[in-house]
Amino acid sequence: MAKSPEEQHPVKAFGWAARDTSGVLSPFKFSRRETGEKDVRFKVLYCGICHSDLHHVKNDWGASKYPMVPGHEIVGVVTDVGSKVTKFKVGDKVGVGCMVGSCRSCVECKNDLENYCPKKVLTYDFYYHDGTMLYGGYSDHMVADEHFVLRWPDNLPLDAGAPLLCAGITTYSPLIYFELNKPGLHLGVVGLGGLGHIAVKLAKAFGAKVTVISTSPSKGKEAIENLGADAFLVSRDPDQMKAAMGTMDGILDTVSAVHPLLPLLSLLKNHGKLVMLGAPAKPLELPVMPLLMGRKIVGGSNIGGLKETQEMLDFCAKHNIKADVEVIPIDYVNTAMERLEKADVKYRFVIEVGNTLKAA
Amino acid sequence: MAKSPEEQHPVKAYGWAARDNSGVLSPFKFSRRVTGETDVRFKVLYTGICHSDLHHVKNDWGASKYPMVPGHEIVGEVTEVGCKVTKFKVGDKVGVGCMVGSCRSCADCKEDLEPYCPKKVLTYDFYYPDGTILYGGYSDHMVADEHFVLRWPENLPLAGGAPLLCAGITTYSPLIYYGLNKPGLHLGVVGLGGLGHVGVKLAKAFGAKVTVISTSPSKGQEALERLGADAFLVSRDPNQMQAAMGTLDGILDTVSAVHPILPLLSLLKNHGKLIMLGAPAKPLELPVFPLLMGRKVVAGSNIGGLKETQEMLDFCAKHNVVADVEVIPIDQVNTAMERLEKSDVKYRFVIDVGNTLKAP
């Protein structure tokens, strides 16, 4: 008979898990493997709530496995390292993001693009090599292979920096890959949530002029005054959209609802790039003529490799970029999920795991 | 009262024109401007029939102006040059493609990207800055500004090379811009018509392995034996498509009918690029997930700048890349158009204007 989560591994662990597609989380006892020779074990201090966590707990993508402990924006302090670990020691501050494994030998892995490895292993709601379920950062401690653990820069806040492990790398990587990190460009950011607000900050740090594009006029003041955006465009206002036609070198589109692309393509200059970061559930309409007439591109990207994630953290520490967060105790998590569903957060919840998650 | 086409300009000209959206062409007398100081005047020897000519004469795009003399793959011999012309002299072999004017001062023009100039002037079915209609290469002679005239390489056949002026540059430019000209890549070409067959030859000349993707199994042998493709994939065969998943670095999609692009995205390796060269009349369905998961790109391109068009001609002359053409007399042009509509040509008709277009 299959072992219970508590008995599966030698080291006891506890956290909060969703039991079914209602997505409601509650205290959960489980276990984790021992610290292997290349593993880093750490006490979780903070864990960001990513919108993906909400999708996973509610089984929006159809592959959810319960009980599920979400969380892939995890910051903590090292408690144990394996005998072959070279990069970390006990007491170090570290982070783990969306991945904890890959094949390490394919072309992608060799090019520091572990996130495109066909055998990549996600941090939670995923089976590990040994066939057991992986549990994420809404828990007391984590253990992960050294290669997938990030060194936490000294002057980067633990709580406000946690969301960088997903939202940060997800916006940083395409800015680099699609060459939108050159100073002086005019970039658009569609949607002002977890991804969007960090995209604005990163784009500004790269020296861009940034226009936030949103359906809600109410977000305008916030975008400009709080986040440092240079301009704000209400996508439902045809006059504003017309005036901005052909003005942007690139657009990061963080919106996961189905929405029209043609107006966004029209905002691009010739040779401009529309980068999709949200994953709408249905296909979008792609008018091809604007791509031809303006030699425009529609691309996609997801998270980033480990080397680049470390670079991103160091870049953010240097440029004082962190997320705007609402820190919550673990027992607020269900309310947070409900508010997240209504986009009622500026702009990421971060669970203060270290201080508020008590042993079950 | 507006002047008739014959009286509008000082120099008599004649050709074949469509009178209405039946698209039927017949002999037509008109006139062209005198040779201005930067103009090159040349007798037309050969003109390729581009599929765009068919769209224009039938008013498929809704903006056609009649009477219309099509033709934008024009090769001829210089008869006169303006006093400030430096690059050409009488007797030179020259070509003119899809454009005869642009603003020459915008960012795109300054970067040799005239096709993206907002004030670009097309070769036919277009108003010149003086408000008169431009007539294309199904005519006895042309006059064009030196900047838009191409030097014809010595060893490039006149008839076989004419289609390069549109089909050639349309496939060459994106291969360069999207980095698909590196040796050793695996490229796909969708559709085997005018664009597709030249795309195959150029890709092979760049050192790629080339797979032709088509709905018609019958084109397979032709593609492999005659055009030098390495493989042939029937897009309607799910087994073939499945076996080829994730194998292509880039795909040139020359198909203008509405078609599904998800199967094409699946053929791409991670970081692969799907380049749209045909312009479907309706938007296509774009599944966004594959773009994110594989960091893939859907992009477009149209023709190329004049500098690049010259480079392309020189490249083709050097590598012996020419179109596969069926040379016809001008009085067969309507039959050719009917056959073109049914894709009954391997792979471009070229009108032997010089020998068969007689003065009315």
XYZ file of C-alpha atoms in Angstrom:
720
model
C 0.000 0.000 0.000
C 1.368 3.489 -0.874
C 2.978 5.332 1.988
C 1.235 8.375 3.404
C 2.847 11.771 2.785
C 4.111 11.710 6.376
C 5.816 8.378 6.040
C 7.196 8.655 2.532
C 10.483 10.268 3.493
C 12.676 10.234 6.553
C 12.454 13.905 7.582
C 9.229 15.300 8.991
C 7.791 18.438 7.403
C 4.653 20.484 7.724
C 2.893 23.130 5.720
C -0.481 24.087 4.281
C -1.960 22.103 1.429
C -4.961 22.211 -0.867
C -6.896 18.944 -0.696
C -9.121 19.347 -3.747
C -10.182 21.700 -6.522
C -11.895 24.051 -4.127
C -8.347 25.251 -3.609
C -8.863 25.782 0.105
C -5.606 25.278 2.026
C -5.213 23.840 5.519
C -2.452 22.482 7.768
C -0.771 19.387 6.396
C 1.879 17.028 7.722
C 4.246 15.417 5.263
C 7.907 14.513 4.917
C 10.957 15.332 2.837
C 14.016 13.360 1.742
C 17.271 13.480 3.680
C 19.904 15.958 2.632
C 21.646 14.230 -0.273
C 25.294 14.902 -1.063
C 24.403 17.774 -3.395
C 21.340 18.987 -1.555
C 20.811 22.187 0.361
C 18.288 22.115 3.178
C 16.804 25.379 4.417
C 14.205 26.740 6.786
C 11.614 28.714 4.858
C 11.350 32.333 5.970
C 9.101 33.814 3.255
C 7.145 32.503 0.300
C 5.418 34.622 -2.334
C 1.937 33.752 -3.575
C 2.148 33.570 -7.364
C -1.018 33.590 -9.467
C 0.097 30.181 -10.721
C -0.386 28.876 -7.185
C -4.048 29.839 -7.469
C -4.355 28.141 -10.876
C -2.702 24.999 -9.507
C -4.769 24.684 -6.333
C -7.972 25.109 -8.318
C -6.834 22.673 -11.021
C -7.351 25.330 -13.721
C -4.831 23.527 -15.929
C -6.271 20.101 -15.359
C -3.205 18.282 -14.037
C -3.293 19.099 -10.343
C -2.413 16.383 -7.826
C -3.672 16.599 -4.268
C -2.798 17.120 -1.516
C -0.806 20.027 -2.945
C 1.566 22.343 -1.091
C 2.126 25.287 -3.460
C 4.797 27.959 -3.407
C 7.679 28.648 -5.771
C 8.979 32.038 -4.618
C 10.779 30.692 -1.565
C 13.385 32.446 0.580
C 15.056 30.871 3.567
C 18.157 30.199 5.653
C 20.349 27.138 5.176
C 20.274 24.529 7.947
C 22.184 21.655 6.339
C 24.270 21.022 3.230
C 25.314 17.783 1.577
C 28.944 16.654 1.483
C 29.487 17.721 -2.121
C 27.862 21.141 -1.852
C 30.336 23.918 -2.629
C 28.265 27.064 -3.063
C 26.406 27.241 0.265
C 26.968 26.813 3.982
C 24.732 26.739 7.024
C 23.334 30.183 7.799
C 23.352 31.427 4.206
C 20.248 33.119 2.905
C 18.978 31.359 -0.214
C 16.074 31.209 -2.626
C 14.344 28.565 -4.692
C 12.077 29.418 -7.583
C 9.901 27.474 -10.010
C 12.252 24.546 -10.729
C 14.158 22.029 -8.657
C 15.471 19.685 -11.329
C 16.347 19.142 -14.989
C 18.282 16.576 -17.011
C 21.523 18.631 -16.846
C 22.752 17.123 -20.130
C 20.540 18.317 -22.989
C 21.357 21.284 -25.226
C 19.109 23.561 -23.177
C 20.628 22.571 -19.842
C 24.131 22.980 -21.224
C 23.169 26.478 -22.368
C 21.870 27.463 -18.923
C 18.290 27.197 -20.207
C 17.052 24.598 -17.730
C 13.545 26.015 -18.009
C 13.331 24.654 -21.571
C 14.613 21.199 -20.664
C 12.063 18.543 -21.661
C 12.737 16.832 -18.322
C 12.513 19.863 -16.125
C 11.124 19.309 -12.627
C 8.840 21.929 -11.132
C 8.994 22.867 -7.477
C 5.572 21.579 -6.521
C 2.637 19.615 -7.921
C 5.230 17.528 -9.763
C 6.770 14.117 -9.422
C 10.443 13.875 -8.462
C 12.852 11.323 -10.047
C 11.966 8.818 -7.362
C 8.265 9.030 -8.187
C 7.279 10.889 -5.047
C 5.301 14.127 -5.011
C 7.102 17.428 -4.572
C 5.804 19.973 -2.073
C 6.456 23.689 -2.366
C 7.259 26.642 -0.185
C 4.119 27.043 1.927
C 5.992 24.795 4.327
C 8.462 24.829 7.190
C 11.523 23.815 5.216
C 12.723 22.818 1.714
C 15.480 20.611 0.369
C 16.774 21.078 -3.166
C 19.768 20.263 -5.331
C 22.426 22.981 -5.032
C 22.185 23.760 -8.751
C 18.637 24.992 -8.290
C 19.285 27.077 -5.193
C 19.964 30.780 -5.578
C 22.368 32.792 -3.445
C 20.411 35.601 -1.800
C 22.159 38.961 -2.316
C 22.996 40.756 0.936
C 20.982 43.900 0.472
C 17.920 42.331 -1.101
C 14.937 42.213 1.297
C 13.834 38.667 2.063
C 10.122 39.400 1.950
C 9.869 41.910 -0.878
C 12.496 40.077 -2.880
C 10.770 36.679 -2.783
C 8.471 37.365 -5.776
C 11.512 38.044 -7.932
C 12.064 34.277 -7.976
C 9.134 33.922 -10.366
C 7.758 37.302 -11.393
C 11.232 38.816 -11.542
C 12.877 36.225 -13.760
C 9.768 35.877 -15.917
C 10.015 39.540 -16.915
C 13.822 39.897 -16.802
C 14.580 36.992 -19.143
C 12.572 38.205 -22.173
C 13.795 41.781 -21.742
C 17.294 40.390 -22.297
C 16.518 37.720 -24.899
C 14.385 39.966 -27.071
C 16.932 42.781 -26.669
C 14.517 45.125 -24.978
C 17.053 45.985 -22.277
C 18.878 48.638 -24.289
C 18.641 52.115 -22.765
C 16.354 54.627 -24.426
C 13.743 52.226 -25.766
C 10.031 52.809 -25.271
C 8.414 49.731 -23.729
C 4.823 48.909 -22.950
C 3.612 46.717 -20.101
C 0.126 45.259 -20.373
C -1.524 44.386 -17.090
C -0.481 45.610 -13.683
C -0.335 42.595 -11.407
C 2.532 40.586 -9.972
C 4.359 40.299 -13.314
C 3.356 43.689 -14.635
C 4.509 45.804 -11.713
C 7.933 44.170 -11.676
C 8.194 44.529 -15.439
C 7.730 48.279 -15.032
C 10.507 48.477 -12.444
C 12.921 46.334 -14.446
C 12.247 48.212 -17.665
C 12.900 51.504 -15.899
C 16.133 50.100 -14.449
C 17.222 49.208 -17.983
C 16.730 52.815 -19.002
C 13.476 52.496 -20.894
C 10.586 54.874 -21.102
C 7.650 52.791 -19.841
C 3.981 53.024 -20.709
C 1.558 50.886 -18.746
C -1.417 49.636 -20.755
C -4.465 48.627 -18.798
C -8.235 48.280 -19.061
C -8.719 50.064 -15.726
C -8.251 53.843 -15.672
C -8.008 53.671 -11.869
C -4.582 52.045 -12.045
C -3.066 55.019 -13.828
C -2.096 57.187 -10.900
C -0.586 54.239 -9.075
C 1.429 53.205 -12.097
C 2.938 56.602 -12.558
C 3.399 57.755 -8.988
C 4.223 54.507 -7.216
C 5.875 52.396 -9.851
C 7.657 55.062 -11.857
C 5.914 54.435 -15.177
C 6.213 57.349 -17.588
C 2.771 57.067 -19.111
C -0.495 55.217 -18.809
C -2.758 54.084 -21.624
C -6.325 52.913 -21.190
C -6.673 50.180 -23.805
C -10.429 50.671 -24.051
C -9.996 54.313 -25.058
C -9.665 54.390 -28.860
C -8.343 57.969 -28.926
C -5.525 57.231 -26.493
C -4.636 54.045 -28.353
C -4.622 55.836 -31.694
C -2.342 58.568 -30.411
C 0.126 55.941 -29.211
C 0.235 53.944 -32.455
C 3.667 52.987 -33.682
C 5.459 54.326 -30.601
C 6.757 51.246 -28.779
C 9.838 49.142 -29.362
C 8.465 46.281 -27.311
C 5.535 45.244 -25.175
C 5.447 42.758 -22.290
C 1.946 41.333 -22.153
C 1.294 39.839 -18.721
C -2.445 39.355 -19.153
C -3.744 35.794 -19.038
C -7.342 36.519 -19.964
C -8.227 36.230 -23.643
C -7.770 39.650 -25.210
C -7.252 41.209 -28.668
C -3.707 41.443 -30.002
C -4.305 43.751 -32.942
C -4.418 46.954 -30.831
C -1.153 45.923 -29.161
C 0.509 45.183 -32.503
C -0.583 48.639 -33.647
C 1.197 50.238 -30.694
C 4.491 48.716 -31.837
C 6.914 50.554 -34.064
C 8.139 48.687 -37.129
C 10.374 45.784 -36.071
C 8.711 45.871 -32.661
C 8.156 42.855 -30.446
C 5.098 41.741 -28.521
C 6.167 39.293 -25.820
C 3.454 37.129 -24.291
C 4.019 36.201 -20.652
C 0.463 35.307 -19.642
C -1.081 32.108 -20.929
C -4.668 32.593 -22.049
C -6.726 29.416 -21.861
C -7.916 29.768 -25.459
C -6.042 30.729 -28.640
C -5.930 34.423 -29.480
C -6.703 35.991 -32.848
C -3.555 36.808 -34.745
C -3.943 39.232 -37.647
C -1.018 38.434 -39.917
C -0.898 41.573 -42.081
C 0.547 43.806 -39.311
C 3.355 41.290 -38.808
C 4.258 41.474 -42.483
C 3.752 45.173 -42.996
C 5.766 46.174 -39.956
C 8.076 43.153 -39.660
C 6.720 42.633 -36.164
C 7.160 39.695 -33.831
C 4.953 37.909 -31.348
C 7.052 35.858 -28.955
C 6.683 34.064 -25.655
C 8.886 33.321 -22.698
C 8.657 31.542 -19.360
C 10.779 32.017 -16.261
C 14.495 31.690 -17.001
C 17.518 29.496 -16.388
C 19.257 29.321 -13.036
C 22.308 31.320 -14.098
C 20.073 34.095 -15.394
C 17.901 33.972 -12.262
C 21.022 34.596 -10.167
C 21.998 37.466 -12.479
C 18.526 38.896 -12.117
C 18.668 38.781 -8.306
C 22.054 40.496 -8.314
C 20.762 43.093 -10.787
C 17.731 43.786 -8.588
C 19.880 44.056 -5.464
C 22.132 46.533 -7.256
C 19.262 48.616 -8.626
C 17.108 48.363 -5.512
C 14.285 46.550 -7.268
C 11.888 44.599 -5.180
C 8.232 43.690 -5.388
C 5.482 45.700 -3.755
C 4.205 43.173 -1.261
C 1.554 42.624 1.380
C 3.114 40.339 3.983
C 0.602 37.968 5.576
C 0.550 35.230 8.189
C 0.018 31.690 6.907
C -3.494 31.477 8.289
C -4.542 34.390 6.030
C -3.644 32.385 2.940
C -7.174 31.438 1.910
C -8.378 35.008 2.168
C -5.322 36.075 0.195
C -6.193 33.588 -2.549
C -9.739 34.968 -2.740
C -8.434 38.512 -2.966
C -5.862 37.483 -5.563
C -8.640 36.045 -7.683
C -10.194 39.513 -7.730
C -6.794 41.138 -8.367
C -7.198 42.837 -4.988
C -3.549 43.128 -4.050
C -0.772 45.610 -4.715
C 0.906 43.550 -6.057
C 2.006 40.265 -4.453
C 1.097 38.568 -1.197
C 4.107 37.127 0.621
C 3.566 34.614 3.398
C 5.709 35.227 6.461
C 6.277 31.501 6.812
C 9.197 31.635 9.229
C 7.307 33.464 11.957
C 3.744 32.269 11.463
C 3.818 28.637 10.331
C 3.659 26.610 13.504
C 4.331 22.899 13.767
C 1.128 20.945 13.280
C -11.380 67.109 -67.372
C -8.769 64.537 -66.294
C -6.260 63.573 -68.917
C -6.472 60.115 -70.412
C -3.678 57.680 -69.594
C -2.229 58.291 -73.040
C -2.065 62.021 -72.594
C -1.018 62.283 -68.978
C 2.705 62.141 -69.613
C 4.946 63.120 -72.476
C 6.366 59.724 -73.432
C 4.128 57.155 -75.108
C 3.957 53.678 -73.611
C 1.933 50.549 -74.117
C 1.253 47.352 -72.226
C -1.548 45.100 -71.058
C -3.976 46.285 -68.405
C -6.880 44.941 -66.387
C -9.961 47.157 -66.840
C -12.069 45.853 -63.965
C -12.167 43.251 -61.245
C -12.731 40.436 -63.685
C -8.962 40.735 -63.858
C -8.893 40.111 -67.601
C -5.951 41.909 -69.228
C -5.869 43.413 -72.721
C -3.713 45.811 -74.765
C -3.555 49.301 -73.333
C -1.975 52.548 -74.448
C -0.672 54.942 -71.840
C 2.266 57.258 -71.165
C 5.185 57.739 -68.824
C 7.085 60.765 -67.514
C 10.259 62.037 -69.219
C 13.537 60.788 -67.779
C 14.178 63.004 -64.748
C 17.675 63.826 -63.581
C 17.870 60.823 -61.244
C 15.728 58.529 -63.397
C 16.708 55.405 -65.307
C 14.625 54.513 -68.358
C 14.727 50.944 -69.678
C 13.111 48.669 -72.227
C 11.358 45.783 -70.479
C 12.669 42.351 -71.479
C 11.002 40.036 -68.948
C 8.414 40.415 -66.180
C 7.475 37.733 -63.681
C 3.832 37.115 -62.791
C 3.613 37.347 -59.006
C 0.554 36.019 -57.180
C 0.092 39.567 -55.907
C -0.573 40.613 -59.520
C -3.540 38.245 -59.532
C -4.804 39.638 -56.204
C -4.459 43.195 -57.494
C -6.194 42.692 -60.865
C -9.107 40.953 -59.151
C -9.311 43.605 -56.410
C -8.930 40.943 -53.695
C -7.574 43.574 -51.331
C -10.246 46.139 -52.100
C -8.062 49.054 -53.191
C -7.455 48.335 -56.854
C -7.522 51.213 -59.346
C -8.265 50.523 -63.013
C -6.996 50.446 -65.652
C -4.147 48.574 -63.996
C -0.883 47.470 -65.577
C 0.603 44.966 -63.105
C 4.100 43.591 -62.845
C 6.816 44.106 -60.240
C 9.459 41.540 -61.178
C 10.840 43.520 -64.086
C 14.105 42.992 -65.955
C 15.248 45.164 -68.813
C 17.929 47.107 -70.602
C 18.701 50.776 -70.023
C 17.832 53.131 -72.873
C 18.382 56.474 -71.162
C 19.668 57.891 -67.894
C 19.113 61.240 -66.218
C 22.006 63.698 -65.901
C 22.587 62.945 -62.212
C 22.511 59.164 -62.551
C 25.810 57.625 -61.487
C 25.169 53.902 -61.170
C 23.853 53.037 -64.636
C 24.500 53.701 -68.297
C 22.714 52.920 -71.548
C 22.877 49.212 -72.354
C 23.106 48.020 -68.750
C 20.834 45.197 -67.682
C 18.686 46.242 -64.718
C 15.778 45.178 -62.557
C 12.953 46.875 -60.729
C 10.964 45.138 -58.005
C 7.991 46.014 -55.827
C 8.870 49.615 -54.973
C 9.792 52.713 -56.928
C 9.799 55.338 -54.198
C 10.057 56.141 -50.489
C 10.617 59.238 -48.360
C 14.414 58.646 -48.195
C 14.631 60.447 -44.835
C 12.809 58.441 -42.142
C 14.568 56.056 -39.737
C 13.661 53.055 -41.879
C 14.843 54.643 -45.144
C 18.101 55.686 -43.521
C 18.666 52.077 -42.480
C 18.069 50.701 -45.957
C 14.628 49.459 -44.906
C 12.548 51.251 -47.528
C 9.705 48.651 -47.470
C 8.886 49.852 -43.966
C 8.787 53.528 -44.887
C 5.310 54.922 -44.208
C 5.535 56.789 -47.519
C 6.749 53.970 -49.667
C 5.571 53.944 -53.283
C 4.689 50.634 -54.908
C 5.516 49.888 -58.516
C 1.973 49.693 -59.819
C -1.634 50.302 -58.751
C -0.284 53.207 -56.711
C -0.290 56.975 -56.936
C 3.031 58.707 -57.572
C 3.721 61.916 -55.588
C 2.453 63.910 -58.596
C -0.941 62.211 -58.236
C -0.754 60.086 -61.380
C -1.185 56.318 -61.410
C 1.854 54.116 -61.701
C 1.923 51.322 -64.267
C 3.992 48.173 -63.841
C 6.109 45.844 -65.887
C 3.615 44.217 -68.243
C 4.605 47.093 -70.543
C 7.144 48.092 -73.160
C 9.344 50.229 -70.937
C 9.721 51.572 -67.391
C 11.210 54.675 -65.842
C 12.265 54.714 -62.199
C 14.463 56.624 -59.796
C 18.004 55.253 -59.808
C 17.790 54.377 -56.102
C 15.092 51.823 -56.850
C 16.806 50.234 -59.831
C 18.897 47.100 -59.304
C 22.087 46.279 -61.170
C 21.589 42.930 -62.935
C 24.495 40.562 -62.178
C 26.323 39.349 -65.278
C 25.711 35.648 -64.963
C 22.147 35.792 -63.682
C 19.615 34.666 -66.312
C 17.130 37.384 -67.211
C 13.976 35.260 -67.322
C 14.856 32.852 -64.501
C 16.098 35.693 -62.361
C 13.141 38.058 -62.754
C 11.059 36.449 -59.958
C 13.910 37.031 -57.534
C 12.893 40.693 -57.517
C 9.860 39.814 -55.414
C 9.878 36.136 -54.441
C 13.639 36.160 -53.962
C 13.918 39.172 -51.684
C 10.746 38.196 -49.794
C 12.359 34.936 -48.705
C 15.990 36.133 -48.486
C 15.325 39.076 -46.155
C 13.722 37.120 -43.278
C 16.307 34.339 -43.532
C 18.922 36.986 -42.738
C 16.956 39.104 -40.258
C 15.796 36.156 -38.181
C 19.215 34.520 -38.132
C 18.076 31.541 -40.188
C 20.926 31.804 -42.679
C 23.490 30.073 -40.467
C 24.791 26.813 -41.972
C 23.567 23.583 -40.452
C 20.113 24.713 -39.380
C 17.013 22.695 -40.175
C 14.425 24.874 -41.897
C 10.894 24.208 -43.012
C 9.129 25.790 -45.976
C 5.351 25.704 -46.012
C 3.767 25.916 -49.435
C 5.516 25.235 -52.699
C 4.636 28.084 -55.027
C 6.580 31.095 -56.241
C 7.825 32.065 -52.769
C 8.174 28.536 -51.470
C 10.319 27.130 -54.239
C 12.740 30.071 -54.113
C 12.758 29.786 -50.311
C 13.902 26.162 -50.616
C 16.744 27.087 -52.971
C 17.937 29.985 -50.827
C 17.810 27.938 -47.641
C 19.871 25.209 -49.314
C 22.351 27.820 -50.534
C 22.724 28.994 -46.918
C 23.639 25.466 -45.885
C 20.399 24.443 -44.247
C 18.696 21.103 -44.257
C 15.291 21.847 -45.776
C 11.959 20.150 -45.203
C 9.054 21.160 -47.417
C 5.679 21.084 -45.688
C 2.649 20.808 -47.915
C -0.932 19.610 -47.960
C -0.392 17.825 -51.291
C 1.570 14.549 -51.246
C 2.026 14.876 -54.976
C 4.486 17.734 -54.570
C 6.908 15.561 -52.645
C 8.930 14.037 -55.402
C 9.249 17.355 -57.168
C 10.445 19.055 -53.990
C 13.091 16.449 -53.335
C 14.342 15.742 -56.811
C 13.965 18.992 -58.617
C 14.364 21.614 -55.910
C 16.877 19.881 -53.692
C 14.762 19.722 -50.545
C 15.984 17.128 -48.050
C 12.613 15.976 -46.829
C 8.914 16.377 -47.439
C 6.160 16.469 -44.844
C 2.478 16.117 -45.597
C 0.849 18.438 -43.070
C -2.415 16.483 -43.134
C -0.644 13.277 -42.031
C -0.628 13.275 -38.221
C 2.014 10.539 -37.992
C 4.494 12.411 -40.173
C 3.846 15.618 -38.277
C 4.256 13.903 -34.908
C 7.551 12.351 -35.969
C 8.857 15.764 -37.017
C 7.891 17.569 -33.817
C 10.539 19.823 -32.334
C 12.970 19.384 -35.232
C 12.963 22.712 -37.062
C 14.958 25.853 -36.193
C 12.758 28.001 -38.397
C 9.867 27.836 -40.801
C 9.050 30.096 -43.749
C 5.286 30.003 -44.171
C 4.375 31.159 -47.665
C 0.735 30.100 -47.539
C -1.872 32.837 -47.845
C -4.945 30.720 -47.217
C -6.180 30.599 -43.634
C -4.541 27.590 -41.987
C -3.748 26.285 -38.494
C -0.402 27.334 -37.072
C -0.367 25.152 -33.949
C 0.985 22.163 -35.953
C 3.697 24.423 -37.354
C 4.629 25.724 -33.899
C 4.912 22.091 -32.782
C 7.412 21.387 -35.539
C 9.709 24.091 -34.174
C 12.488 23.358 -31.723
C 12.587 25.530 -28.617
C 13.545 29.105 -29.541
C 12.357 28.402 -33.076
C 10.806 30.969 -35.364
C 7.738 30.778 -37.565
C 7.959 33.457 -40.235
C 4.753 34.390 -41.983
C 5.223 35.541 -45.570
C 1.730 34.945 -46.907
C -1.063 37.260 -45.826
C -4.247 35.373 -44.984
C -7.372 37.478 -45.394
C -8.628 36.617 -41.896
C -6.784 36.426 -38.566
C -5.256 33.078 -37.641
C -5.683 31.295 -34.324
C -2.627 31.774 -32.149
C -2.248 29.299 -29.295
C -0.095 31.206 -26.800
C 1.046 28.311 -24.617
C 3.532 26.889 -27.161
C 5.146 30.317 -27.459
C 5.721 30.448 -23.703
C 6.690 26.843 -23.199
C 9.194 26.789 -26.022
C 10.121 30.487 -26.203
C 8.954 30.470 -29.780
C 8.292 33.374 -32.080
C 5.721 34.112 -34.780
C 6.869 36.927 -37.014
C 6.377 38.494 -40.408
C 8.373 40.104 -43.156
C 7.706 41.678 -46.531
C 10.075 42.133 -49.461
C 13.309 43.888 -48.441
C 15.225 47.126 -48.799
C 17.010 48.061 -51.991
C 20.497 47.458 -50.625
C 19.476 44.002 -49.468
C 17.714 43.273 -52.770
C 20.989 43.984 -54.582
C 22.848 41.729 -52.141
C 20.284 39.020 -52.779
C 20.696 39.251 -56.558
C 24.466 39.038 -56.213
C 24.119 36.094 -53.815
C 21.840 34.279 -56.245
C 24.175 34.922 -59.151
C 27.077 33.562 -57.114
C 25.187 30.473 -55.914
C 23.284 29.876 -59.135
C 19.891 30.334 -57.523
C 17.177 31.125 -60.043
C 13.433 30.593 -60.148
C 11.897 27.677 -62.034
C 9.933 29.510 -64.684
C 7.538 28.953 -67.539
C 8.199 31.699 -70.082
C 5.093 32.847 -71.940
C 4.209 35.372 -74.624
C 2.173 38.359 -73.454
C -0.957 37.200 -75.234
C -1.050 34.113 -72.975
C -1.204 36.217 -69.839
C -4.887 35.628 -69.130
C -4.503 31.867 -69.439
C -1.484 32.103 -67.169
C -3.525 33.998 -64.580
C -6.214 31.305 -64.669
C -3.608 28.591 -64.235
C -1.928 30.541 -61.443
C -5.234 30.707 -59.607
C -5.243 26.896 -59.642
C -1.552 26.758 -58.710
C -0.928 25.097 -62.054
C 2.612 26.339 -62.629
C 6.078 25.202 -61.656
C 6.646 27.739 -60.185
C 6.459 31.187 -61.778
C 5.225 32.433 -65.134
C 7.543 34.977 -66.704
C 6.305 37.101 -69.597
C 8.736 37.446 -72.498
C 7.813 41.095 -72.863
C 10.753 42.138 -74.967
C 9.994 39.720 -77.788
C 6.220 39.385 -77.651
C 4.729 42.724 -76.625
C 4.090 44.538 -79.872
C 3.217 48.189 -80.253
C -0.542 48.538 -80.847
